[in-house]
PDB file of C-alpha atoms in Angstrom:
ATOM      1  CA  UNK U   1       0.061   0.108  -0.105  1.00  0.00           C
ATOM      2  CA  UNK U   2       1.287   3.423  -1.007  1.00  0.00           C
ATOM      3  CA  UNK U   3       2.291   5.822   1.589  1.00  0.00           C
ATOM      4  CA  UNK U   4      -0.681   8.325   2.737  1.00  0.00           C
ATOM      5  CA  UNK U   5      -0.823  11.477   4.663  1.00  0.00           C
ATOM      6  CA  UNK U   6      -2.966  14.571   5.293  1.00  0.00           C
ATOM      7  CA  UNK U   7      -1.221  17.674   5.236  1.00  0.00           C
ATOM      8  CA  UNK U   8      -3.193  20.752   6.809  1.00  0.00           C
ATOM      9  CA  UNK U   9      -2.146  24.254   6.069  1.00  0.00           C
ATOM     10  CA  UNK U  10      -3.801  27.110   8.156  1.00  0.00           C
ATOM     11  CA  UNK U  11      -4.387  30.417   6.438  1.00  0.00           C
ATOM     12  CA  UNK U  12      -6.326  33.573   7.921  1.00  0.00           C
ATOM     13  CA  UNK U  13      -6.575  35.292  11.266  1.00  0.00           C
ATOM     14  CA  UNK U  14      -7.336  33.218  14.403  1.00  0.00           C
ATOM     15  CA  UNK U  15      -9.940  35.474  15.346  1.00  0.00           C
ATOM     16  CA  UNK U  16     -12.145  34.996  12.199  1.00  0.00           C
ATOM     17  CA  UNK U  17     -15.599  33.451  13.032  1.00  0.00           C
ATOM     18  CA  UNK U  18     -16.152  32.027   9.876  1.00  0.00           C
ATOM     19  CA  UNK U  19     -14.227  29.075   8.452  1.00  0.00           C
ATOM     20  CA  UNK U  20     -13.601  27.838   4.715  1.00  0.00           C
ATOM     21  CA  UNK U  21     -12.460  24.422   4.285  1.00  0.00           C
ATOM     22  CA  UNK U  22     -10.625  23.673   0.860  1.00  0.00           C
ATOM     23  CA  UNK U  23     -10.053  20.319  -0.704  1.00  0.00           C
ATOM     24  CA  UNK U  24      -7.425  20.603  -3.291  1.00  0.00           C
ATOM     25  CA  UNK U  25      -7.670  18.331  -6.729  1.00  0.00           C
ATOM     26  CA  UNK U  26      -5.887  15.035  -7.012  1.00  0.00           C
ATOM     27  CA  UNK U  27      -1.961  15.009  -6.262  1.00  0.00           C
ATOM     28  CA  UNK U  28      -2.314  19.069  -6.273  1.00  0.00           C
ATOM     29  CA  UNK U  29       0.852  21.147  -5.023  1.00  0.00           C
ATOM     30  CA  UNK U  30      -0.214  23.373  -2.237  1.00  0.00           C
ATOM     31  CA  UNK U  31       0.756  26.941  -3.591  1.00  0.00           C
ATOM     32  CA  UNK U  32      -2.401  27.354  -5.702  1.00  0.00           C
ATOM     33  CA  UNK U  33      -4.749  26.948  -2.890  1.00  0.00           C
ATOM     34  CA  UNK U  34      -2.579  29.058  -0.512  1.00  0.00           C
ATOM     35  CA  UNK U  35      -3.071  31.910  -3.173  1.00  0.00           C
ATOM     36  CA  UNK U  36      -6.925  31.191  -3.212  1.00  0.00           C
ATOM     37  CA  UNK U  37      -6.881  31.526   0.600  1.00  0.00           C
ATOM     38  CA  UNK U  38      -5.635  35.091   0.191  1.00  0.00           C
ATOM     39  CA  UNK U  39      -8.869  36.362  -1.222  1.00  0.00           C
ATOM     40  CA  UNK U  40     -10.674  34.807   1.904  1.00  0.00           C
ATOM     41  CA  UNK U  41      -8.785  36.586   4.444  1.00  0.00           C
ATOM     42  CA  UNK U  42     -11.932  37.226   6.606  1.00  0.00           C
ATOM     43  CA  UNK U  43     -12.194  33.123   6.915  1.00  0.00           C
ATOM     44  CA  UNK U  44     -10.263  30.848   8.945  1.00  0.00           C
ATOM     45  CA  UNK U  45      -9.190  28.846   5.989  1.00  0.00           C
ATOM     46  CA  UNK U  46      -7.750  25.111   6.257  1.00  0.00           C
ATOM     47  CA  UNK U  47      -6.228  23.504   2.992  1.00  0.00           C
ATOM     48  CA  UNK U  48      -6.291  19.904   2.666  1.00  0.00           C
ATOM     49  CA  UNK U  49      -3.433  18.377   0.591  1.00  0.00           C
ATOM     50  CA  UNK U  50      -3.217  14.517   0.123  1.00  0.00           C
ATOM     51  CA  UNK U  51      -0.593  12.706  -2.096  1.00  0.00           C
ATOM     52  CA  UNK U  52      -2.045  11.133  -5.220  1.00  0.00           C
ATOM     53  CA  UNK U  53      -2.498   7.607  -3.325  1.00  0.00           C
ATOM     54  CA  UNK U  54      -5.654   9.008  -1.866  1.00  0.00           C
ATOM     55  CA  UNK U  55      -7.113   7.187  -5.023  1.00  0.00           C
ATOM     56  CA  UNK U  56      -5.593   4.243  -6.363  1.00  0.00           C
ATOM     57  CA  UNK U  57      -6.584   0.804  -7.424  1.00  0.00           C
ATOM     58  CA  UNK U  58      -6.321  -0.536  -4.135  1.00  0.00           C
ATOM     59  CA  UNK U  59     -10.067  -0.501  -3.270  1.00  0.00           C
ATOM     60  CA  UNK U  60      -9.730  -1.014   0.612  1.00  0.00           C
ATOM     61  CA  UNK U  61      -6.756   1.598   0.781  1.00  0.00           C
ATOM     62  CA  UNK U  62      -8.622   4.180  -0.834  1.00  0.00           C
ATOM     63  CA  UNK U  63     -11.640   3.619   1.620  1.00  0.00           C
ATOM     64  CA  UNK U  64      -9.031   3.970   4.344  1.00  0.00           C
ATOM     65  CA  UNK U  65      -7.498   7.017   2.798  1.00  0.00           C
ATOM     66  CA  UNK U  66     -10.737   8.673   2.576  1.00  0.00           C
ATOM     67  CA  UNK U  67     -11.542   7.791   6.068  1.00  0.00           C
ATOM     68  CA  UNK U  68      -8.050   9.089   7.258  1.00  0.00           C
ATOM     69  CA  UNK U  69      -8.908  12.534   5.628  1.00  0.00           C
ATOM     70  CA  UNK U  70     -12.627  12.650   6.967  1.00  0.00           C
ATOM     71  CA  UNK U  71     -11.198  12.143  10.372  1.00  0.00           C
ATOM     72  CA  UNK U  72      -8.680  15.058   9.969  1.00  0.00           C
ATOM     73  CA  UNK U  73     -11.757  17.256   8.792  1.00  0.00           C
ATOM     74  CA  UNK U  74     -13.734  16.303  11.855  1.00  0.00           C
ATOM     75  CA  UNK U  75     -11.048  17.011  14.251  1.00  0.00           C
ATOM     76  CA  UNK U  76     -10.610  20.259  12.860  1.00  0.00           C
ATOM     77  CA  UNK U  77     -14.188  21.211  12.881  1.00  0.00           C
ATOM     78  CA  UNK U  78     -14.371  20.256  16.479  1.00  0.00           C
ATOM     79  CA  UNK U  79     -11.516  22.282  17.369  1.00  0.00           C
ATOM     80  CA  UNK U  80     -12.926  25.446  15.353  1.00  0.00           C
ATOM     81  CA  UNK U  81     -16.124  25.339  17.029  1.00  0.00           C
ATOM     82  CA  UNK U  82     -14.519  25.332  20.369  1.00  0.00           C
ATOM     83  CA  UNK U  83     -12.897  28.684  19.625  1.00  0.00           C
ATOM     84  CA  UNK U  84     -16.226  29.761  18.839  1.00  0.00           C
ATOM     85  CA  UNK U  85     -16.750  29.283  14.869  1.00  0.00           C
ATOM     86  CA  UNK U  86     -20.331  28.473  13.921  1.00  0.00           C
ATOM     87  CA  UNK U  87     -19.893  29.148   9.923  1.00  0.00           C
ATOM     88  CA  UNK U  88     -18.034  26.576   7.997  1.00  0.00           C
ATOM     89  CA  UNK U  89     -18.267  26.622   4.006  1.00  0.00           C
ATOM     90  CA  UNK U  90     -16.438  24.125   1.846  1.00  0.00           C
ATOM     91  CA  UNK U  91     -14.471  24.300  -1.625  1.00  0.00           C
ATOM     92  CA  UNK U  92     -13.728  21.243  -3.616  1.00  0.00           C
ATOM     93  CA  UNK U  93     -11.942  20.978  -6.850  1.00  0.00           C
ATOM     94  CA  UNK U  94     -12.374  17.789  -8.764  1.00  0.00           C
ATOM     95  CA  UNK U  95     -11.522  14.778  -6.718  1.00  0.00           C
ATOM     96  CA  UNK U  96     -11.688  17.275  -3.660  1.00  0.00           C
ATOM     97  CA  UNK U  97     -15.202  17.834  -4.519  1.00  0.00           C
ATOM     98  CA  UNK U  98     -15.952  14.317  -3.137  1.00  0.00           C
ATOM     99  CA  UNK U  99     -14.940  15.114   0.368  1.00  0.00           C
ATOM    100  CA  UNK U 100     -16.056  18.749   0.453  1.00  0.00           C
ATOM    101  CA  UNK U 101     -19.855  17.704  -0.321  1.00  0.00           C
ATOM    102  CA  UNK U 102     -19.575  15.005   2.129  1.00  0.00           C
ATOM    103  CA  UNK U 103     -18.346  16.766   5.060  1.00  0.00           C
ATOM    104  CA  UNK U 104     -20.813  19.419   4.243  1.00  0.00           C
ATOM    105  CA  UNK U 105     -23.667  17.249   4.343  1.00  0.00           C
ATOM    106  CA  UNK U 106     -22.397  15.494   7.250  1.00  0.00           C
ATOM    107  CA  UNK U 107     -22.157  18.633   9.092  1.00  0.00           C
ATOM    108  CA  UNK U 108     -25.433  20.070   8.020  1.00  0.00           C
ATOM    109  CA  UNK U 109     -27.298  16.937   9.436  1.00  0.00           C
ATOM    110  CA  UNK U 110     -25.534  17.133  12.576  1.00  0.00           C
ATOM    111  CA  UNK U 111     -26.140  21.094  13.244  1.00  0.00           C
ATOM    112  CA  UNK U 112     -27.110  22.691   9.991  1.00  0.00           C
ATOM    113  CA  UNK U 113     -24.039  25.094  10.095  1.00  0.00           C
ATOM    114  CA  UNK U 114     -22.938  25.335   6.571  1.00  0.00           C
ATOM    115  CA  UNK U 115     -22.433  28.643   4.957  1.00  0.00           C
ATOM    116  CA  UNK U 116     -22.054  27.577   1.490  1.00  0.00           C
ATOM    117  CA  UNK U 117     -20.359  25.147  -0.839  1.00  0.00           C
ATOM    118  CA  UNK U 118     -18.314  25.597  -4.036  1.00  0.00           C
ATOM    119  CA  UNK U 119     -17.802  22.837  -6.288  1.00  0.00           C
ATOM    120  CA  UNK U 120     -15.250  23.061  -9.088  1.00  0.00           C
ATOM    121  CA  UNK U 121     -16.034  20.258 -11.349  1.00  0.00           C
ATOM    122  CA  UNK U 122     -17.428  17.085  -9.809  1.00  0.00           C
ATOM    123  CA  UNK U 123     -19.998  14.444 -11.059  1.00  0.00           C
ATOM    124  CA  UNK U 124     -22.795  12.476  -9.629  1.00  0.00           C
ATOM    125  CA  UNK U 125     -21.249   8.989  -9.369  1.00  0.00           C
ATOM    126  CA  UNK U 126     -17.869   8.528  -8.217  1.00  0.00           C
ATOM    127  CA  UNK U 127     -17.126   4.796  -9.094  1.00  0.00           C
ATOM    128  CA  UNK U 128     -18.603   5.348 -12.563  1.00  0.00           C
ATOM    129  CA  UNK U 129     -16.069   8.452 -12.866  1.00  0.00           C
ATOM    130  CA  UNK U 130     -13.054   6.647 -12.008  1.00  0.00           C
ATOM    131  CA  UNK U 131     -13.899   3.442 -13.899  1.00  0.00           C
ATOM    132  CA  UNK U 132     -14.717   5.571 -17.195  1.00  0.00           C
ATOM    133  CA  UNK U 133     -12.558   8.778 -16.864  1.00  0.00           C
ATOM    134  CA  UNK U 134      -9.512   9.396 -18.931  1.00  0.00           C
ATOM    135  CA  UNK U 135      -7.393  10.228 -15.892  1.00  0.00           C
ATOM    136  CA  UNK U 136      -8.145   6.925 -14.283  1.00  0.00           C
ATOM    137  CA  UNK U 137      -7.386   4.631 -17.105  1.00  0.00           C
ATOM    138  CA  UNK U 138      -4.651   2.880 -15.347  1.00  0.00           C
ATOM    139  CA  UNK U 139      -6.543   2.162 -12.312  1.00  0.00           C
ATOM    140  CA  UNK U 140      -9.052   0.605 -14.685  1.00  0.00           C
ATOM    141  CA  UNK U 141      -6.394  -1.312 -16.338  1.00  0.00           C
ATOM    142  CA  UNK U 142      -5.161  -2.570 -13.023  1.00  0.00           C
ATOM    143  CA  UNK U 143      -8.536  -3.742 -11.932  1.00  0.00           C
ATOM    144  CA  UNK U 144      -9.223  -5.450 -15.141  1.00  0.00           C
ATOM    145  CA  UNK U 145      -5.679  -7.470 -15.025  1.00  0.00           C
ATOM    146  CA  UNK U 146      -7.221  -8.568 -11.850  1.00  0.00           C
ATOM    147  CA  UNK U 147     -10.601  -9.461 -13.042  1.00  0.00           C
ATOM    148  CA  UNK U 148     -12.223  -7.019 -10.541  1.00  0.00           C
ATOM    149  CA  UNK U 149     -15.659  -5.756 -11.974  1.00  0.00           C
ATOM    150  CA  UNK U 150     -17.374  -2.499 -12.019  1.00  0.00           C
ATOM    151  CA  UNK U 151     -20.201  -3.972  -9.718  1.00  0.00           C
ATOM    152  CA  UNK U 152     -17.227  -4.418  -7.129  1.00  0.00           C
ATOM    153  CA  UNK U 153     -16.000  -0.884  -7.406  1.00  0.00           C
ATOM    154  CA  UNK U 154     -19.450   0.623  -7.258  1.00  0.00           C
ATOM    155  CA  UNK U 155     -20.307  -1.538  -4.043  1.00  0.00           C
ATOM    156  CA  UNK U 156     -17.259  -0.573  -2.336  1.00  0.00           C
ATOM    157  CA  UNK U 157     -16.987   3.013  -2.914  1.00  0.00           C
ATOM    158  CA  UNK U 158     -20.812   4.232  -3.870  1.00  0.00           C
ATOM    159  CA  UNK U 159     -21.043   6.077  -0.525  1.00  0.00           C
ATOM    160  CA  UNK U 160     -18.446   8.497  -1.760  1.00  0.00           C
ATOM    161  CA  UNK U 161     -20.413   9.682  -4.830  1.00  0.00           C
ATOM    162  CA  UNK U 162     -21.707  13.213  -4.470  1.00  0.00           C
ATOM    163  CA  UNK U 163     -25.162  12.087  -5.305  1.00  0.00           C
ATOM    164  CA  UNK U 164     -25.191  10.083  -2.155  1.00  0.00           C
ATOM    165  CA  UNK U 165     -23.923  13.147  -0.077  1.00  0.00           C
ATOM    166  CA  UNK U 166     -26.558  15.730  -0.752  1.00  0.00           C
ATOM    167  CA  UNK U 167     -29.676  14.767   1.487  1.00  0.00           C
ATOM    168  CA  UNK U 168     -29.174  17.317   3.836  1.00  0.00           C
ATOM    169  CA  UNK U 169     -27.893  20.140   1.734  1.00  0.00           C
ATOM    170  CA  UNK U 170     -31.153  21.013   0.063  1.00  0.00           C
ATOM    171  CA  UNK U 171     -31.403  24.541   1.725  1.00  0.00           C
ATOM    172  CA  UNK U 172     -27.717  25.161   1.487  1.00  0.00           C
ATOM    173  CA  UNK U 173     -26.042  27.610  -1.048  1.00  0.00           C
ATOM    174  CA  UNK U 174     -23.918  25.574  -3.710  1.00  0.00           C
ATOM    175  CA  UNK U 175     -22.248  26.848  -6.437  1.00  0.00           C
ATOM    176  CA  UNK U 176     -21.206  24.407  -8.976  1.00  0.00           C
ATOM    177  CA  UNK U 177     -18.853  25.072 -12.018  1.00  0.00           C
ATOM    178  CA  UNK U 178     -19.293  22.087 -14.625  1.00  0.00           C
ATOM    179  CA  UNK U 179     -17.766  21.481 -18.202  1.00  0.00           C
ATOM    180  CA  UNK U 180     -19.658  19.594 -20.652  1.00  0.00           C
ATOM    181  CA  UNK U 181     -16.547  18.250 -22.507  1.00  0.00           C
ATOM    182  CA  UNK U 182     -15.273  17.060 -19.326  1.00  0.00           C
ATOM    183  CA  UNK U 183     -13.758  13.400 -20.179  1.00  0.00           C
ATOM    184  CA  UNK U 184     -12.249  12.909 -16.546  1.00  0.00           C
ATOM    185  CA  UNK U 185     -15.558  12.901 -14.814  1.00  0.00           C
ATOM    186  CA  UNK U 186     -17.615  11.948 -17.845  1.00  0.00           C
ATOM    187  CA  UNK U 187     -19.911  14.182 -19.252  1.00  0.00           C
ATOM    188  CA  UNK U 188     -23.238  12.549 -18.778  1.00  0.00           C
ATOM    189  CA  UNK U 189     -22.134  11.693 -15.344  1.00  0.00           C
ATOM    190  CA  UNK U 190     -21.561  15.754 -14.918  1.00  0.00           C
ATOM    191  CA  UNK U 191     -24.928  16.471 -16.124  1.00  0.00           C
ATOM    192  CA  UNK U 192     -26.661  13.908 -14.148  1.00  0.00           C
ATOM    193  CA  UNK U 193     -25.134  15.913 -10.810  1.00  0.00           C
ATOM    194  CA  UNK U 194     -25.966  19.411 -12.716  1.00  0.00           C
ATOM    195  CA  UNK U 195     -29.729  18.146 -13.309  1.00  0.00           C
ATOM    196  CA  UNK U 196     -30.035  16.976  -9.742  1.00  0.00           C
ATOM    197  CA  UNK U 197     -28.802  20.467  -8.660  1.00  0.00           C
ATOM    198  CA  UNK U 198     -31.148  22.380 -10.619  1.00  0.00           C
ATOM    199  CA  UNK U 199     -34.378  20.248 -10.137  1.00  0.00           C
ATOM    200  CA  UNK U 200     -33.898  19.674  -6.260  1.00  0.00           C
ATOM    201  CA  UNK U 201     -31.666  22.314  -4.786  1.00  0.00           C
ATOM    202  CA  UNK U 202     -33.321  25.890  -4.931  1.00  0.00           C
ATOM    203  CA  UNK U 203     -30.123  27.720  -3.612  1.00  0.00           C
ATOM    204  CA  UNK U 204     -27.995  26.166  -6.086  1.00  0.00           C
ATOM    205  CA  UNK U 205     -26.337  28.421  -8.691  1.00  0.00           C
ATOM    206  CA  UNK U 206     -24.967  26.109 -11.752  1.00  0.00           C
ATOM    207  CA  UNK U 207     -22.130  27.442 -13.994  1.00  0.00           C
ATOM    208  CA  UNK U 208     -21.672  25.066 -17.208  1.00  0.00           C
ATOM    209  CA  UNK U 209     -18.787  25.746 -19.625  1.00  0.00           C
ATOM    210  CA  UNK U 210     -19.674  24.461 -23.024  1.00  0.00           C
ATOM    211  CA  UNK U 211     -16.338  24.413 -24.697  1.00  0.00           C
ATOM    212  CA  UNK U 212     -13.443  23.752 -22.267  1.00  0.00           C
ATOM    213  CA  UNK U 213     -12.504  20.339 -20.731  1.00  0.00           C
ATOM    214  CA  UNK U 214     -11.581  19.301 -17.307  1.00  0.00           C
ATOM    215  CA  UNK U 215      -8.238  20.763 -16.816  1.00  0.00           C
ATOM    216  CA  UNK U 216      -8.728  24.124 -18.630  1.00  0.00           C
ATOM    217  CA  UNK U 217     -12.272  24.428 -17.369  1.00  0.00           C
ATOM    218  CA  UNK U 218     -11.089  23.731 -13.750  1.00  0.00           C
ATOM    219  CA  UNK U 219      -8.505  26.323 -14.223  1.00  0.00           C
ATOM    220  CA  UNK U 220     -10.596  28.898 -15.864  1.00  0.00           C
ATOM    221  CA  UNK U 221     -13.100  28.236 -12.582  1.00  0.00           C
ATOM    222  CA  UNK U 222     -10.404  28.443 -10.211  1.00  0.00           C
ATOM    223  CA  UNK U 223      -9.703  32.025 -11.256  1.00  0.00           C
ATOM    224  CA  UNK U 224     -13.421  32.922 -10.506  1.00  0.00           C
ATOM    225  CA  UNK U 225     -12.369  34.327  -7.354  1.00  0.00           C
ATOM    226  CA  UNK U 226     -14.967  37.291  -7.455  1.00  0.00           C
ATOM    227  CA  UNK U 227     -17.873  34.830  -8.376  1.00  0.00           C
ATOM    228  CA  UNK U 228     -17.077  32.533  -5.436  1.00  0.00           C
ATOM    229  CA  UNK U 229     -16.801  35.515  -2.806  1.00  0.00           C
ATOM    230  CA  UNK U 230     -19.965  37.267  -3.976  1.00  0.00           C
ATOM    231  CA  UNK U 231     -21.742  33.724  -3.935  1.00  0.00           C
ATOM    232  CA  UNK U 232     -20.661  33.179  -0.336  1.00  0.00           C
ATOM    233  CA  UNK U 233     -21.108  36.483   0.733  1.00  0.00           C
ATOM    234  CA  UNK U 234     -25.131  36.215  -0.139  1.00  0.00           C
ATOM    235  CA  UNK U 235     -27.461  35.343   2.668  1.00  0.00           C
TER     236      UNK U 235
END
């Protein structure tokens, strides 16, 4: 099993009474998200960075890695609550959207204190995205060499799917950036999540790029700081 760790980088004033938890994209460096955090100086920002081993063809290890990340998140949330923070928002990019939505959903169920969620590229079905995505072909090839079926992956990982982590976010502000040319998340899979937000989440705001794919689309969305700020500042 590949070495796994969770690095937490704290930004912003300790006295801020709002928190923004940022979950970076797969194997991301830290510095872009430190740059992003500067635009949320009135928040207590925590950036979560993990190695690319967060997601691998090792089904059990991937579950354990996500569980380790989730445990780190809850330790931080409890610590921030003890310091008087009652407003939590979340940002997730690509793979990071899986944990951003899951953490927000659980927190909303526990005490309803979710300020908003910004999702920069995601999809409805996580196992389907990994099985069919262009960025995870090597993972699928490894599974196929071991005669591991999609049904096995779906059974083990479906609890992580964004579509299964939305039940308590119906009244939460959600800003979703999607790309119609997303071959990493799979376009129909992206549109399934878009449709769910449009039909059932009255406070969701959806921005769909018709031309850019996953990487260029995600980079463009990342730079839309004013849109994100304006959205999170809304009542």
